[in-house]
Rosetta silent file (secondary structure, phi, psi, omega in degrees, C-alpha in Angstrom):
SEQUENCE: XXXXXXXXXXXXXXXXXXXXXXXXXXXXXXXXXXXXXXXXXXXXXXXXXXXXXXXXXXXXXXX
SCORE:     score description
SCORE:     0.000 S_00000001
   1 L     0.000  123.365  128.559   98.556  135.262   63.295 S_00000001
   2 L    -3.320  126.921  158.438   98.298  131.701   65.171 S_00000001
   3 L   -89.365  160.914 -172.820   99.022  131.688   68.837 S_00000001
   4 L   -85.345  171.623 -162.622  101.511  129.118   69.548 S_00000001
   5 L   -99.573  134.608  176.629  100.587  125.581   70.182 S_00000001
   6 L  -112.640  109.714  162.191  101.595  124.314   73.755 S_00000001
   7 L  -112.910  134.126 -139.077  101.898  120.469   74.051 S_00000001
   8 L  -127.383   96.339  173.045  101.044  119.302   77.542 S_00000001
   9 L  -113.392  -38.454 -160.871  102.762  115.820   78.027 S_00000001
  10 E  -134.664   84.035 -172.111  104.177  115.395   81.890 S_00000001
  11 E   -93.588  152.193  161.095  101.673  117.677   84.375 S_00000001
  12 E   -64.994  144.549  171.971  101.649  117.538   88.019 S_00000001
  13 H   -67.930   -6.712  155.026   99.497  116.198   89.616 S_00000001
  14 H   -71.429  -33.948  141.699   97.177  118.440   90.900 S_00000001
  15 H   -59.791  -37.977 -138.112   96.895  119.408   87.059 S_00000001
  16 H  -100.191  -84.763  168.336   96.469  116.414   86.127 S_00000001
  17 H    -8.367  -73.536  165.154   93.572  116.102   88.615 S_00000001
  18 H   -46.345  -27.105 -179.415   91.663  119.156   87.212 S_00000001
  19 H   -61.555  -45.097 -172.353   92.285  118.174   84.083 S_00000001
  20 H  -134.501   26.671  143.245   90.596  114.736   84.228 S_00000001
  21 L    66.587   21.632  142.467   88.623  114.903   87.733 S_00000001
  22 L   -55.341  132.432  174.452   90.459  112.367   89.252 S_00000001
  23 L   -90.389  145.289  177.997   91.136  113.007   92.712 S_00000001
  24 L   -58.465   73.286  178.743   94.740  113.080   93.783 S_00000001
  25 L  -144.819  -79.303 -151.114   93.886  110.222   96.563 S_00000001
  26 H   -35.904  -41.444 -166.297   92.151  108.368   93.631 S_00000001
  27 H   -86.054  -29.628  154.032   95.617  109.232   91.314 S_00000001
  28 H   -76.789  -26.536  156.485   98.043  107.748   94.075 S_00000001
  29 H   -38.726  -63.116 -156.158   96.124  104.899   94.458 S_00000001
  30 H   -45.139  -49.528  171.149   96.013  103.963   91.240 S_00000001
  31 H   -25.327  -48.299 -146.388  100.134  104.335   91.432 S_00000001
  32 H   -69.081  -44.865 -174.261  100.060  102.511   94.415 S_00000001
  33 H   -84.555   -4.808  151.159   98.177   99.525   92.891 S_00000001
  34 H    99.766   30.236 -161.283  100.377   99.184   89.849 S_00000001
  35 L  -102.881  -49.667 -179.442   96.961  100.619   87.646 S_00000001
  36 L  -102.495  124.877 -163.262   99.840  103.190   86.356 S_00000001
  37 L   -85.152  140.463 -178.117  103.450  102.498   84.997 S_00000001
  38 L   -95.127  140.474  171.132  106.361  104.120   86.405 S_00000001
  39 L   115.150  -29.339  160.127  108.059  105.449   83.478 S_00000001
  40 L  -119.186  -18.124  165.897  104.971  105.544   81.264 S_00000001
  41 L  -140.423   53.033  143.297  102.022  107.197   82.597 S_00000001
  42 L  -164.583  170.318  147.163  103.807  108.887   85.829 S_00000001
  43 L  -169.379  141.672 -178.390  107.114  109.470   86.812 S_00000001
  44 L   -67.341   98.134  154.075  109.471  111.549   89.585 S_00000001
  45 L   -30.510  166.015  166.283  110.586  115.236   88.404 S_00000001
  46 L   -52.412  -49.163 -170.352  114.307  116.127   89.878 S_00000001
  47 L   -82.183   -0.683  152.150  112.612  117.349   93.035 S_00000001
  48 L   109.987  -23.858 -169.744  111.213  114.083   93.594 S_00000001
  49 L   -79.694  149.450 -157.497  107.486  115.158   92.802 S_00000001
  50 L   -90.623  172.945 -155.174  105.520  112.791   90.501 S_00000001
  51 E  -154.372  129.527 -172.298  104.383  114.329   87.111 S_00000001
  52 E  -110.420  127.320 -178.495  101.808  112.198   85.103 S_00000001
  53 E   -60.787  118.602  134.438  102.087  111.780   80.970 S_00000001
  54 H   -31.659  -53.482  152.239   98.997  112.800   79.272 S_00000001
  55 H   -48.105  -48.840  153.283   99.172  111.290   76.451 S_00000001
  56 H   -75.836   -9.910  152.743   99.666  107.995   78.020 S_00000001
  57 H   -60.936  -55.232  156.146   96.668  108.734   80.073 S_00000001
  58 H   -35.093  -46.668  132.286   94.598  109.192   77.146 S_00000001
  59 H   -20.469 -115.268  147.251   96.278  105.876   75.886 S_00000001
  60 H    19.389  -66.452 -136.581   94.712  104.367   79.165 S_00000001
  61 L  -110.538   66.566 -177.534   91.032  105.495   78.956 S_00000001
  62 L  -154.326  -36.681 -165.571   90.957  104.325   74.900 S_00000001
  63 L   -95.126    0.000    0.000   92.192  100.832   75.754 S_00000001
């Protein structure tokens, strides 16, 4: 039997971080400077903390 598959689209950012060894400094910059779209490769959870798409991060380091 197959364990199920878990698709990982909108991590926090300290996830995010480990994930691709960005540092969060390095990953609010980029925000800051408009390097990253609000709406496509971050955006603010209900509790106001930002949550970054994977996918379009992968997007990103392809183009």
């Amino acid at each position: 039997m197959n364990a199920p598959v878990v698709k990982l689209e909108w991590i926090l950012i300290p996830v995010f971080a480990a994930m691709t060894g960005y540092t969060d400094k390095a990953v609010r910059r980029k925000i800051e400077d408009g390097v990253w779209i609000e709406g496509k490769h971050y955006r603010r959870a209900p509790d106001g903390r930002l949550t970054m798409n994977l996918q379009e991060y992968y997007k990103w380091v392809q183009s």
